[in-house]
Coordinates of C-alpha atoms in Angstrom, one line a residue:
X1344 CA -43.1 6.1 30.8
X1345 CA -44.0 7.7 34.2
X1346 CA -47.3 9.6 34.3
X1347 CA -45.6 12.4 36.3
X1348 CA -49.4 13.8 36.9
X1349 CA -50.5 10.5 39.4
X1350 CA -47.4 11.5 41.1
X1351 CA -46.9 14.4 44.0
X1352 CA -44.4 16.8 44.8
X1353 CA -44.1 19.5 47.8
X1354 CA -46.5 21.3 46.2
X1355 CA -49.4 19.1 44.8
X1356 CA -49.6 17.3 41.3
X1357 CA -46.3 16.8 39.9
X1358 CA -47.0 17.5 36.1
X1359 CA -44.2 20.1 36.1
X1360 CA -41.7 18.4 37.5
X1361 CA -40.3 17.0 34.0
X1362 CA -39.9 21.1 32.9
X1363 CA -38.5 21.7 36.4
X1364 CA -35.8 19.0 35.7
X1365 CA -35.0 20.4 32.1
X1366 CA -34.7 23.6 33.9
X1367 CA -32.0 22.5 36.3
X1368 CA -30.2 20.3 33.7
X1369 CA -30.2 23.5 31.6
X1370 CA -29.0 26.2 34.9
X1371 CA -28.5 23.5 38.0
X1372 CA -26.8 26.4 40.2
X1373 CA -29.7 28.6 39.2
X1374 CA -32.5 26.2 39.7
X1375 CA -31.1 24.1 42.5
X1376 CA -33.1 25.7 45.2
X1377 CA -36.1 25.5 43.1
X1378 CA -36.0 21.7 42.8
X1379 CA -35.4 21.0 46.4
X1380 CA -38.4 23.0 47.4
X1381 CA -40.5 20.8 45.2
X1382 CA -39.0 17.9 45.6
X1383 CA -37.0 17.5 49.0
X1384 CA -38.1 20.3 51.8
X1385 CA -36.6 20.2 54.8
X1386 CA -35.7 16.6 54.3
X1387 CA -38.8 15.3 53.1
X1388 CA -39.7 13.4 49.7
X1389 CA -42.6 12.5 47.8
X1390 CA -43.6 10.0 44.8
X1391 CA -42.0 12.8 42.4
X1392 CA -38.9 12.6 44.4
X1393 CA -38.6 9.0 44.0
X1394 CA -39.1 9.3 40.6
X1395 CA -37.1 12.0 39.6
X1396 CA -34.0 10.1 40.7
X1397 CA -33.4 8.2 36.9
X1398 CA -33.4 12.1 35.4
X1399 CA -31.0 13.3 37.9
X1400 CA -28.8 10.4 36.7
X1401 CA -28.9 10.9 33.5
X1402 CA -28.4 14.9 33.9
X1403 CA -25.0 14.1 36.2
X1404 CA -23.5 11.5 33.6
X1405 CA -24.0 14.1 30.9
X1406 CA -23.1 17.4 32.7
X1407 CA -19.7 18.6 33.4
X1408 CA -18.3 18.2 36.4
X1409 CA -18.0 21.9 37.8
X1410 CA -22.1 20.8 38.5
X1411 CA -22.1 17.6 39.3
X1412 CA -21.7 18.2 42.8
X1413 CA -25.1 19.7 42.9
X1414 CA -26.8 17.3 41.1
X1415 CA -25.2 14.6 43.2
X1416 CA -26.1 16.7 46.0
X1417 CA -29.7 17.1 45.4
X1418 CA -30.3 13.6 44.4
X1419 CA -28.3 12.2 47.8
X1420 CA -30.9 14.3 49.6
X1421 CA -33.9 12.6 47.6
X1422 CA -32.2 9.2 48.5
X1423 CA -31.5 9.8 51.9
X1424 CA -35.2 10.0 52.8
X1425 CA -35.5 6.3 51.2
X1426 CA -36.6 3.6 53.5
X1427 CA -33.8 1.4 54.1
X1428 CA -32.5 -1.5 51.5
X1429 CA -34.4 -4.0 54.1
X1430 CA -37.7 -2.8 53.1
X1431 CA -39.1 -5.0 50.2
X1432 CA -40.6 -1.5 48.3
X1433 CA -37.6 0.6 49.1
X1434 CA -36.9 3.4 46.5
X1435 CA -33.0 2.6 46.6
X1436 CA -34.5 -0.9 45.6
X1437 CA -37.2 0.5 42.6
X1438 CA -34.4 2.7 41.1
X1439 CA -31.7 0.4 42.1
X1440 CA -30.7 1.3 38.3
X1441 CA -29.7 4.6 38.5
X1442 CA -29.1 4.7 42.6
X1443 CA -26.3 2.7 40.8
X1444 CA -25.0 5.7 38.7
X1445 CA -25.0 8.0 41.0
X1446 CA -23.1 6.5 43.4
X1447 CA -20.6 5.4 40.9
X1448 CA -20.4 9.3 39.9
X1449 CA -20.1 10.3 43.6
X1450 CA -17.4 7.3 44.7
X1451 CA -15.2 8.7 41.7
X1452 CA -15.5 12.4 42.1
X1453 CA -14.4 11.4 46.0
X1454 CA -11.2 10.9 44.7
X1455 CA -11.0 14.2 43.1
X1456 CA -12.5 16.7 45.2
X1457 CA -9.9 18.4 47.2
X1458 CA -12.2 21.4 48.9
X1459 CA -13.5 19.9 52.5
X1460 CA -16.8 21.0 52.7
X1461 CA -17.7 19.4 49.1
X1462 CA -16.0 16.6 50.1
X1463 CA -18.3 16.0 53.0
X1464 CA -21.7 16.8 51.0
X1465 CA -20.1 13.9 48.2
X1466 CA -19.0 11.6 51.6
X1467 CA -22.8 12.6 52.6
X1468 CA -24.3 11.5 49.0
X1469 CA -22.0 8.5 48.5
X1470 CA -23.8 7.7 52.1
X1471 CA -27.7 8.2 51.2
X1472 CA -27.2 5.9 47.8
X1473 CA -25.9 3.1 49.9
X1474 CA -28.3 3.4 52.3
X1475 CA -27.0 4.4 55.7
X1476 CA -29.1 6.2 58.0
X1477 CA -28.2 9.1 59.9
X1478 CA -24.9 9.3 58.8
X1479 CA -25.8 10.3 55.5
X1480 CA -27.0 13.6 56.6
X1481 CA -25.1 14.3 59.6
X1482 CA -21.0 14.1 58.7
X1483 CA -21.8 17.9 58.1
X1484 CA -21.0 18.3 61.6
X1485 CA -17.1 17.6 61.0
X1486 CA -17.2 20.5 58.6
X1487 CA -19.1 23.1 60.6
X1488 CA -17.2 22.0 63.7
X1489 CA -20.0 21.4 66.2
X1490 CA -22.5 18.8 67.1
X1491 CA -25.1 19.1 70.0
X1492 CA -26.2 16.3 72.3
X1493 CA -27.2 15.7 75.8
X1494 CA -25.5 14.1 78.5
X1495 CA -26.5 10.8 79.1
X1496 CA -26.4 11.0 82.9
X1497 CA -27.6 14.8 84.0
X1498 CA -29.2 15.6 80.5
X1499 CA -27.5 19.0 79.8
X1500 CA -27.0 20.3 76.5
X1501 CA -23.4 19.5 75.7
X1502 CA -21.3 21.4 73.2
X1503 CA -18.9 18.9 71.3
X1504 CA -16.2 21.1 69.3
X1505 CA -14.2 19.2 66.4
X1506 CA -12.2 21.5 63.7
X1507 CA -11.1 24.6 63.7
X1508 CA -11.5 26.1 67.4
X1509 CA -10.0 22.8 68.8
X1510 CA -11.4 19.4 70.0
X1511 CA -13.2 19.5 73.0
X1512 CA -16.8 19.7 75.0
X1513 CA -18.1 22.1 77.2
X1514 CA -22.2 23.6 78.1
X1515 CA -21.8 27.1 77.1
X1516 CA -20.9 29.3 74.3
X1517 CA -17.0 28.0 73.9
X1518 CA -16.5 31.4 72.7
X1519 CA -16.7 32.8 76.3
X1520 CA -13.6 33.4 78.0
X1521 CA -13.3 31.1 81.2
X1522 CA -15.6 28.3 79.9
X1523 CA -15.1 24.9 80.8
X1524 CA -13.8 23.0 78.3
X1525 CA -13.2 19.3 78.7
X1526 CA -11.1 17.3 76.3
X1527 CA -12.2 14.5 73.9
X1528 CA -10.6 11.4 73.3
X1529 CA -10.3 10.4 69.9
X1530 CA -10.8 6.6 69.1
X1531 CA -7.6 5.0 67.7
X1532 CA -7.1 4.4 64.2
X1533 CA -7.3 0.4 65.1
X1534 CA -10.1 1.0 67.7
X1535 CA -12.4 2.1 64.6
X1536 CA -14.4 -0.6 62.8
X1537 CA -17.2 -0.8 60.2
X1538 CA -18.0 2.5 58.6
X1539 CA -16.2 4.5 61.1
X1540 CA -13.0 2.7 60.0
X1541 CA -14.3 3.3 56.3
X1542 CA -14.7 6.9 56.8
X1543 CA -11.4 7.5 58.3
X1544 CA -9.1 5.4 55.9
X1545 CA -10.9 7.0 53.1
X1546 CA -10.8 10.7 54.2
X1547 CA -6.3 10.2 54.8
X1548 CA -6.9 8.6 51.6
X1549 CA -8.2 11.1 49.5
X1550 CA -6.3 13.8 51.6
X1551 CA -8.2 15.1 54.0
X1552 CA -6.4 14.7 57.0
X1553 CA -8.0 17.2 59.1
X1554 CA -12.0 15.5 58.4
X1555 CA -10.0 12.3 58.8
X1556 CA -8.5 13.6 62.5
X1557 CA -12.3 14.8 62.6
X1558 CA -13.7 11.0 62.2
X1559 CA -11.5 9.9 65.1
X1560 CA -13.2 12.2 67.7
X1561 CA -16.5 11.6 66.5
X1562 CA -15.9 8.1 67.0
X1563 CA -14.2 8.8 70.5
X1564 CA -15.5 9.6 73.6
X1565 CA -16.3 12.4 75.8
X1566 CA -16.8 13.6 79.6
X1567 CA -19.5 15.7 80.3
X1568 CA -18.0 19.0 82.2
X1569 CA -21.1 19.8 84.6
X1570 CA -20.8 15.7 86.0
X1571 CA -18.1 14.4 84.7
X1572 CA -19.8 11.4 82.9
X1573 CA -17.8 9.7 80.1
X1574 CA -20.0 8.7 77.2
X1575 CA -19.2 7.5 73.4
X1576 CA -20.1 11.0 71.0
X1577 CA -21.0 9.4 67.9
X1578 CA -23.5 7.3 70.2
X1579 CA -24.7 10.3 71.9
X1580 CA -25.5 11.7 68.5
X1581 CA -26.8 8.9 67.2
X1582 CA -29.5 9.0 70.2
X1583 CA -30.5 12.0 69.7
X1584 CA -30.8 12.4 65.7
X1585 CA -34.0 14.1 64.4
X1586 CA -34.5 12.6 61.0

């Protein structure tokens, strides 16, 4: 039984959280924003947050599934702040158990979810209970359509555009008539390995062909327009990724 008032939240002594959780269980659209400022603020977790992940399991295998997104989604962000599985006294390792659900309930609503942007934020939880690091929290990118990094030659700010308004770099607002735009080069589908190659083949797989063209550009390369430097984007990002 966990003595929820040794434990700490956002807030201070976390003796509420186990009403807090009934409360979301009961309304989780209602009380979603609630939990996350108590338990995971601006990506940050505490011993309640930890330890609230066995009751988020439990509360996503017995809701329905129009909320099981959110529940997914609020415990991917709990998990995603985890040390990695190498650390002896990792939380993914302590509450292996239920890390175990949860990514079982994500994996198979993957293959279900046909709207993009909650098919990233599942891709994103499926991520966090495996342990990945940055990539759990930063696929959102391929939905918004924009990541930021910096040139690694001349060290400008560097627009890289992947969606909607087309797939390509440039240093100022893209929206600007007469901006320089320079094409990206999206990695071939037998250049990609590891997860790269796992995240493409399972976006075509599950339909999104757009993310999956998405995936391919991240993991391509770029040329800065102010110097003309080529450099690799996702390893661009990568460097420059504030947990």
């Amino acid at each position: 039984m966990t003595d929820w008032s040794t434990l700490i939240d956002a807030c201070g002594s976390a003796g509420h959280v186990p009403a807090l959780l009934d409360r979301f269980e009961a309304d989780p659209s209602g009380v979603w924003s609630e939990l996350m400022d108590h338990l995971c603020p601006l990506d940050t977790a505490f011993t309640a947050s930890f330890a609230a992940l066995p009751r988020l399991a439990e509360i996503a295998t017995a809701g329905g599934s129009e909320n099981l997104g959110g529940v997914l989604s609020a415990a991917g962000a709990i998990a995603s702040c985890s040390p990695g599985l190498s650390e002896p006294d990792s939380p993914l390792m302590v509450f292996s158990a239920p890390i175990a659900v949860l990514h079982d309930l994500a994996n198979r609503s993957l293959s279900q979810t046909a709207e993009a942007e909650e098919y990233v934020n599942l891709l994103q939880a499926l991520l966090s209970f495996e342990g990945v690091e940055t990539w759990d929290r930063s696929l959102s990118g391929l939905q918004t359509g924009e990541y930021e990094v910096d040139c690694p030659y001349c060290g400008v700010d560097v627009f890289v555009v992947i969606g909607h308004d087309g797939y390509f770099c440039c240093t100022d607002d893209y929206s600007l008539q007469g901006v320089e735009k320079s094409p990206l080069q999206p990695a071939r589908g037998q250049q990609l390995e590891g997860l790269p190659r796992r995240l493409f083949e399972r976006a075509l797989a599950g339909g999104q062909v757009r993310l999956a063209h998405g995936v391919r550009h991240l993991f391509g390369r770029a040329a800065c327009p102010d110097c003309g430097t080529g450099f690799s984007v996702s390893e661009r990002m990568v460097a420059g990724w504030i947990p």
